[in-house]
Amino acid sequence: MSQLYIEDVDLGDDVGPLLKEPDRAQLDAYVKAWGTTTGRFVSDEAAQAEGFTGVILPGNMSMGLLAQLLTNWVGLEGKVKRLDVDFRRSILPGDKLNCSGIVTDIQIVDAENQVTLDVYIETQKGERALQGTALVVLPNKG
């Protein structure tokens, strides 16, 4: 992983894409580690009772995909300071996901090189399942 520096970033820069296709086995492993044993993330019947076609990914799992996009982008010396999202659509196992972002602001605040991004996850249908904003901090060169 190469390190990204504040000097390398410009307004309008694209981040990603990080392409993901979470499957049922990954969902099952995630909810097991999370400690969830019932509900719309585990049971097709429970999900259908809530109006879904089958199990869906938990919001914190899909939000984690955006976090992975950002941590990969900022490198070991950068950090993700904030990630805020709106959940707009359900994500199903097998959905092909495009996790992406765009740089919308660059500023120095309290001696921190802060970069603001619009971030989103788009499905294979072109629907934005999640969208939001992120704030990351990047180091200087040298």
PDB file of N, CA, C and O in Angstrom, residues 29-76:
ATOM      1  N   ALA A  29     -20.903 -15.175   8.230  1.00  0.00           N
ATOM      2  CA  ALA A  29     -19.722 -15.031   9.091  1.00  0.00           C
ATOM      3  C   ALA A  29     -19.755 -13.698   9.835  1.00  0.00           C
ATOM      4  O   ALA A  29     -19.411 -13.635  11.023  1.00  0.00           O
ATOM      5  N   TYR A  30     -20.191 -12.647   9.158  1.00  0.00           N
ATOM      6  CA  TYR A  30     -20.254 -11.327   9.784  1.00  0.00           C
ATOM      7  C   TYR A  30     -21.251 -11.307  10.932  1.00  0.00           C
ATOM      8  O   TYR A  30     -20.929 -10.858  12.035  1.00  0.00           O
ATOM      9  N   VAL A  31     -22.457 -11.784  10.688  1.00  0.00           N
ATOM     10  CA  VAL A  31     -23.473 -11.732  11.743  1.00  0.00           C
ATOM     11  C   VAL A  31     -23.119 -12.670  12.897  1.00  0.00           C
ATOM     12  O   VAL A  31     -23.445 -12.383  14.047  1.00  0.00           O
ATOM     13  N   LYS A  32     -22.427 -13.763  12.605  1.00  0.00           N
ATOM     14  CA  LYS A  32     -21.968 -14.651  13.674  1.00  0.00           C
ATOM     15  C   LYS A  32     -20.954 -13.927  14.557  1.00  0.00           C
ATOM     16  O   LYS A  32     -21.046 -13.956  15.791  1.00  0.00           O
ATOM     17  N   ALA A  33     -19.985 -13.255  13.929  1.00  0.00           N
ATOM     18  CA  ALA A  33     -18.985 -12.504  14.698  1.00  0.00           C
ATOM     19  C   ALA A  33     -19.627 -11.347  15.447  1.00  0.00           C
ATOM     20  O   ALA A  33     -19.219 -11.004  16.562  1.00  0.00           O
ATOM     21  N   TRP A  34     -20.649 -10.766  14.872  1.00  0.00           N
ATOM     22  CA  TRP A  34     -21.374  -9.646  15.462  1.00  0.00           C
ATOM     23  C   TRP A  34     -22.242 -10.116  16.636  1.00  0.00           C
ATOM     24  O   TRP A  34     -22.568  -9.346  17.533  1.00  0.00           O
ATOM     25  N   GLY A  35     -22.610 -11.411  16.601  1.00  0.00           N
ATOM     26  CA  GLY A  35     -23.413 -11.962  17.690  1.00  0.00           C
ATOM     27  C   GLY A  35     -24.899 -11.967  17.427  1.00  0.00           C
ATOM     28  O   GLY A  35     -25.697 -12.227  18.325  1.00  0.00           O
ATOM     29  N   THR A  36     -25.299 -11.693  16.194  1.00  0.00           N
ATOM     30  CA  THR A  36     -26.709 -11.693  15.842  1.00  0.00           C
ATOM     31  C   THR A  36     -27.120 -13.100  15.433  1.00  0.00           C
ATOM     32  O   THR A  36     -26.484 -13.719  14.591  1.00  0.00           O
ATOM     33  N   THR A  37     -28.196 -13.602  16.014  1.00  0.00           N
ATOM     34  CA  THR A  37     -28.631 -14.961  15.700  1.00  0.00           C
ATOM     35  C   THR A  37     -30.042 -15.027  15.139  1.00  0.00           C
ATOM     36  O   THR A  37     -30.488 -16.091  14.731  1.00  0.00           O
ATOM     37  N   THR A  38     -30.752 -13.913  15.118  1.00  0.00           N
ATOM     38  CA  THR A  38     -32.115 -13.891  14.586  1.00  0.00           C
ATOM     39  C   THR A  38     -32.326 -12.612  13.786  1.00  0.00           C
ATOM     40  O   THR A  38     -31.541 -11.678  13.860  1.00  0.00           O
ATOM     41  N   GLY A  39     -33.410 -12.603  13.018  1.00  0.00           N
ATOM     42  CA  GLY A  39     -33.806 -11.380  12.335  1.00  0.00           C
ATOM     43  C   GLY A  39     -33.475 -11.350  10.862  1.00  0.00           C
ATOM     44  O   GLY A  39     -33.072 -12.342  10.259  1.00  0.00           O
ATOM     45  N   ARG A  40     -33.663 -10.173  10.272  1.00  0.00           N
ATOM     46  CA  ARG A  40     -33.566  -9.989   8.820  1.00  0.00           C
ATOM     47  C   ARG A  40     -32.179 -10.197   8.240  1.00  0.00           C
ATOM     48  O   ARG A  40     -32.025 -10.296   7.033  1.00  0.00           O
ATOM     49  N   PHE A  41     -31.159 -10.258   9.070  1.00  0.00           N
ATOM     50  CA  PHE A  41     -29.799 -10.487   8.585  1.00  0.00           C
ATOM     51  C   PHE A  41     -29.447 -11.969   8.558  1.00  0.00           C
ATOM     52  O   PHE A  41     -28.427 -12.355   7.999  1.00  0.00           O
ATOM     53  N   VAL A  42     -30.283 -12.789   9.183  1.00  0.00           N
ATOM     54  CA  VAL A  42     -29.980 -14.211   9.360  1.00  0.00           C
ATOM     55  C   VAL A  42     -30.999 -15.108   8.652  1.00  0.00           C
ATOM     56  O   VAL A  42     -30.642 -16.134   8.082  1.00  0.00           O
ATOM     57  N   SER A  43     -32.260 -14.699   8.673  1.00  0.00           N
ATOM     58  CA  SER A  43     -33.340 -15.562   8.212  1.00  0.00           C
ATOM     59  C   SER A  43     -34.107 -14.933   7.048  1.00  0.00           C
ATOM     60  O   SER A  43     -34.581 -13.791   7.165  1.00  0.00           O
ATOM     61  N   ASP A  44     -34.229 -15.688   5.947  1.00  0.00           N
ATOM     62  CA  ASP A  44     -35.040 -15.203   4.828  1.00  0.00           C
ATOM     63  C   ASP A  44     -36.481 -14.981   5.264  1.00  0.00           C
ATOM     64  O   ASP A  44     -37.106 -13.998   4.857  1.00  0.00           O
ATOM     65  N   GLU A  45     -36.994 -15.862   6.101  1.00  0.00           N
ATOM     66  CA  GLU A  45     -38.379 -15.738   6.554  1.00  0.00           C
ATOM     67  C   GLU A  45     -38.580 -14.461   7.384  1.00  0.00           C
ATOM     68  O   GLU A  45     -39.569 -13.749   7.209  1.00  0.00           O
ATOM     69  N   ALA A  46     -37.656 -14.191   8.265  1.00  0.00           N
ATOM     70  CA  ALA A  46     -37.754 -12.976   9.083  1.00  0.00           C
ATOM     71  C   ALA A  46     -37.650 -11.732   8.198  1.00  0.00           C
ATOM     72  O   ALA A  46     -38.379 -10.752   8.398  1.00  0.00           O
ATOM     73  N   ALA A  47     -36.761 -11.780   7.218  1.00  0.00           N
ATOM     74  CA  ALA A  47     -36.608 -10.641   6.303  1.00  0.00           C
ATOM     75  C   ALA A  47     -37.882 -10.442   5.489  1.00  0.00           C
ATOM     76  O   ALA A  47     -38.347  -9.312   5.314  1.00  0.00           O
ATOM     77  N   GLN A  48     -38.461 -11.529   5.006  1.00  0.00           N
ATOM     78  CA  GLN A  48     -39.693 -11.429   4.215  1.00  0.00           C
ATOM     79  C   GLN A  48     -40.853 -10.915   5.059  1.00  0.00           C
ATOM     80  O   GLN A  48     -41.698 -10.162   4.554  1.00  0.00           O
ATOM     81  N   ALA A  49     -40.875 -11.265   6.332  1.00  0.00           N
ATOM     82  CA  ALA A  49     -41.920 -10.762   7.229  1.00  0.00           C
ATOM     83  C   ALA A  49     -41.819  -9.244   7.403  1.00  0.00           C
ATOM     84  O   ALA A  49     -42.812  -8.587   7.727  1.00  0.00           O
ATOM     85  N   GLU A  50     -40.625  -8.690   7.161  1.00  0.00           N
ATOM     86  CA  GLU A  50     -40.435  -7.234   7.246  1.00  0.00           C
ATOM     87  C   GLU A  50     -40.538  -6.561   5.883  1.00  0.00           C
ATOM     88  O   GLU A  50     -40.261  -5.368   5.759  1.00  0.00           O
ATOM     89  N   GLY A  51     -40.872  -7.339   4.841  1.00  0.00           N
ATOM     90  CA  GLY A  51     -41.076  -6.750   3.521  1.00  0.00           C
ATOM     91  C   GLY A  51     -39.889  -6.846   2.582  1.00  0.00           C
ATOM     92  O   GLY A  51     -39.940  -6.319   1.465  1.00  0.00           O
ATOM     93  N   PHE A  52     -38.827  -7.513   2.976  1.00  0.00           N
ATOM     94  CA  PHE A  52     -37.660  -7.700   2.113  1.00  0.00           C
ATOM     95  C   PHE A  52     -37.827  -8.988   1.314  1.00  0.00           C
ATOM     96  O   PHE A  52     -38.624  -9.862   1.678  1.00  0.00           O
ATOM     97  N   THR A  53     -37.059  -9.135   0.248  1.00  0.00           N
ATOM     98  CA  THR A  53     -37.137 -10.359  -0.556  1.00  0.00           C
ATOM     99  C   THR A  53     -36.374 -11.514   0.090  1.00  0.00           C
ATOM    100  O   THR A  53     -36.612 -12.668  -0.223  1.00  0.00           O
ATOM    101  N   GLY A  54     -35.449 -11.208   0.945  1.00  0.00           N
ATOM    102  CA  GLY A  54     -34.633 -12.192   1.657  1.00  0.00           C
ATOM    103  C   GLY A  54     -33.696 -11.444   2.580  1.00  0.00           C
ATOM    104  O   GLY A  54     -33.846 -10.229   2.783  1.00  0.00           O
ATOM    105  N   VAL A  55     -32.713 -12.160   3.119  1.00  0.00           N
ATOM    106  CA  VAL A  55     -31.784 -11.523   4.054  1.00  0.00           C
ATOM    107  C   VAL A  55     -31.098 -10.327   3.406  1.00  0.00           C
ATOM    108  O   VAL A  55     -30.916 -10.283   2.186  1.00  0.00           O
ATOM    109  N   ILE A  56     -30.737  -9.367   4.240  1.00  0.00           N
ATOM    110  CA  ILE A  56     -30.031  -8.168   3.772  1.00  0.00           C
ATOM    111  C   ILE A  56     -28.767  -8.005   4.604  1.00  0.00           C
ATOM    112  O   ILE A  56     -28.640  -8.562   5.691  1.00  0.00           O
ATOM    113  N   LEU A  57     -27.820  -7.237   4.063  1.00  0.00           N
ATOM    114  CA  LEU A  57     -26.606  -6.934   4.810  1.00  0.00           C
ATOM    115  C   LEU A  57     -26.918  -5.911   5.895  1.00  0.00           C
ATOM    116  O   LEU A  57     -27.659  -4.950   5.646  1.00  0.00           O
ATOM    117  N   PRO A  58     -26.353  -6.090   7.087  1.00  0.00           N
ATOM    118  CA  PRO A  58     -26.508  -5.065   8.120  1.00  0.00           C
ATOM    119  C   PRO A  58     -25.866  -3.753   7.657  1.00  0.00           C
ATOM    120  O   PRO A  58     -24.868  -3.752   6.935  1.00  0.00           O
ATOM    121  N   GLY A  59     -26.438  -2.659   8.097  1.00  0.00           N
ATOM    122  CA  GLY A  59     -25.885  -1.353   7.740  1.00  0.00           C
ATOM    123  C   GLY A  59     -24.439  -1.194   8.153  1.00  0.00           C
ATOM    124  O   GLY A  59     -23.630  -0.628   7.412  1.00  0.00           O
ATOM    125  N   ASN A  60     -24.082  -1.723   9.333  1.00  0.00           N
ATOM    126  CA  ASN A  60     -22.689  -1.563   9.776  1.00  0.00           C
ATOM    127  C   ASN A  60     -21.738  -2.388   8.927  1.00  0.00           C
ATOM    128  O   ASN A  60     -20.567  -2.030   8.786  1.00  0.00           O
ATOM    129  N   MET A  61     -22.204  -3.459   8.296  1.00  0.00           N
ATOM    130  CA  MET A  61     -21.354  -4.234   7.388  1.00  0.00           C
ATOM    131  C   MET A  61     -21.096  -3.455   6.097  1.00  0.00           C
ATOM    132  O   MET A  61     -19.968  -3.368   5.626  1.00  0.00           O
ATOM    133  N   SER A  62     -22.162  -2.869   5.545  1.00  0.00           N
ATOM    134  CA  SER A  62     -21.994  -2.101   4.314  1.00  0.00           C
ATOM    135  C   SER A  62     -21.201  -0.816   4.579  1.00  0.00           C
ATOM    136  O   SER A  62     -20.378  -0.404   3.763  1.00  0.00           O
ATOM    137  N   MET A  63     -21.418  -0.207   5.731  1.00  0.00           N
ATOM    138  CA  MET A  63     -20.639   0.980   6.093  1.00  0.00           C
ATOM    139  C   MET A  63     -19.158   0.614   6.230  1.00  0.00           C
ATOM    140  O   MET A  63     -18.277   1.410   5.892  1.00  0.00           O
ATOM    141  N   GLY A  64     -18.885  -0.588   6.686  1.00  0.00           N
ATOM    142  CA  GLY A  64     -17.512  -1.067   6.783  1.00  0.00           C
ATOM    143  C   GLY A  64     -16.821  -1.143   5.431  1.00  0.00           C
ATOM    144  O   GLY A  64     -15.598  -0.974   5.337  1.00  0.00           O
ATOM    145  N   LEU A  65     -17.583  -1.390   4.368  1.00  0.00           N
ATOM    146  CA  LEU A  65     -16.998  -1.409   3.027  1.00  0.00           C
ATOM    147  C   LEU A  65     -16.504  -0.010   2.639  1.00  0.00           C
ATOM    148  O   LEU A  65     -15.442   0.137   2.038  1.00  0.00           O
ATOM    149  N   LEU A  66     -17.280   1.015   3.001  1.00  0.00           N
ATOM    150  CA  LEU A  66     -16.822   2.390   2.743  1.00  0.00           C
ATOM    151  C   LEU A  66     -15.598   2.716   3.596  1.00  0.00           C
ATOM    152  O   LEU A  66     -14.683   3.401   3.140  1.00  0.00           O
ATOM    153  N   ALA A  67     -15.593   2.224   4.824  1.00  0.00           N
ATOM    154  CA  ALA A  67     -14.421   2.433   5.683  1.00  0.00           C
ATOM    155  C   ALA A  67     -13.188   1.785   5.073  1.00  0.00           C
ATOM    156  O   ALA A  67     -12.091   2.350   5.117  1.00  0.00           O
ATOM    157  N   GLN A  68     -13.357   0.607   4.467  1.00  0.00           N
ATOM    158  CA  GLN A  68     -12.228  -0.056   3.806  1.00  0.00           C
ATOM    159  C   GLN A  68     -11.730   0.775   2.627  1.00  0.00           C
ATOM    160  O   GLN A  68     -10.525   0.930   2.432  1.00  0.00           O
ATOM    161  N   LEU A  69     -12.654   1.316   1.831  1.00  0.00           N
ATOM    162  CA  LEU A  69     -12.279   2.199   0.727  1.00  0.00           C
ATOM    163  C   LEU A  69     -11.401   3.339   1.239  1.00  0.00           C
ATOM    164  O   LEU A  69     -10.336   3.632   0.688  1.00  0.00           O
ATOM    165  N   LEU A  70     -11.834   3.971   2.322  1.00  0.00           N
ATOM    166  CA  LEU A  70     -11.120   5.135   2.855  1.00  0.00           C
ATOM    167  C   LEU A  70      -9.785   4.764   3.479  1.00  0.00           C
ATOM    168  O   LEU A  70      -8.789   5.447   3.249  1.00  0.00           O
ATOM    169  N   THR A  71      -9.741   3.697   4.257  1.00  0.00           N
ATOM    170  CA  THR A  71      -8.469   3.320   4.892  1.00  0.00           C
ATOM    171  C   THR A  71      -7.457   2.874   3.853  1.00  0.00           C
ATOM    172  O   THR A  71      -6.265   3.153   3.996  1.00  0.00           O
ATOM    173  N   ASN A  72      -7.915   2.205   2.794  1.00  0.00           N
ATOM    174  CA  ASN A  72      -7.001   1.854   1.706  1.00  0.00           C
ATOM    175  C   ASN A  72      -6.449   3.117   1.050  1.00  0.00           C
ATOM    176  O   ASN A  72      -5.276   3.175   0.680  1.00  0.00           O
ATOM    177  N   TRP A  73      -7.277   4.131   0.889  1.00  0.00           N
ATOM    178  CA  TRP A  73      -6.893   5.353   0.194  1.00  0.00           C
ATOM    179  C   TRP A  73      -5.926   6.198   1.026  1.00  0.00           C
ATOM    180  O   TRP A  73      -4.943   6.699   0.495  1.00  0.00           O
ATOM    181  N   VAL A  74      -6.170   6.348   2.317  1.00  0.00           N
ATOM    182  CA  VAL A  74      -5.338   7.245   3.137  1.00  0.00           C
ATOM    183  C   VAL A  74      -3.993   6.632   3.502  1.00  0.00           C
ATOM    184  O   VAL A  74      -3.078   7.357   3.878  1.00  0.00           O
ATOM    185  N   GLY A  75      -3.851   5.325   3.421  1.00  0.00           N
ATOM    186  CA  GLY A  75      -2.580   4.686   3.751  1.00  0.00           C
ATOM    187  C   GLY A  75      -2.368   4.580   5.256  1.00  0.00           C
ATOM    188  O   GLY A  75      -3.201   4.983   6.065  1.00  0.00           O
ATOM    189  N   LEU A  76      -1.221   4.021   5.623  1.00  0.00           N
ATOM    190  CA  LEU A  76      -0.933   3.736   7.033  1.00  0.00           C
ATOM    191  C   LEU A  76      -0.787   4.989   7.894  1.00  0.00           C
ATOM    192  O   LEU A  76      -1.080   4.963   9.084  1.00  0.00           O
TER     193      LEU A  76
END
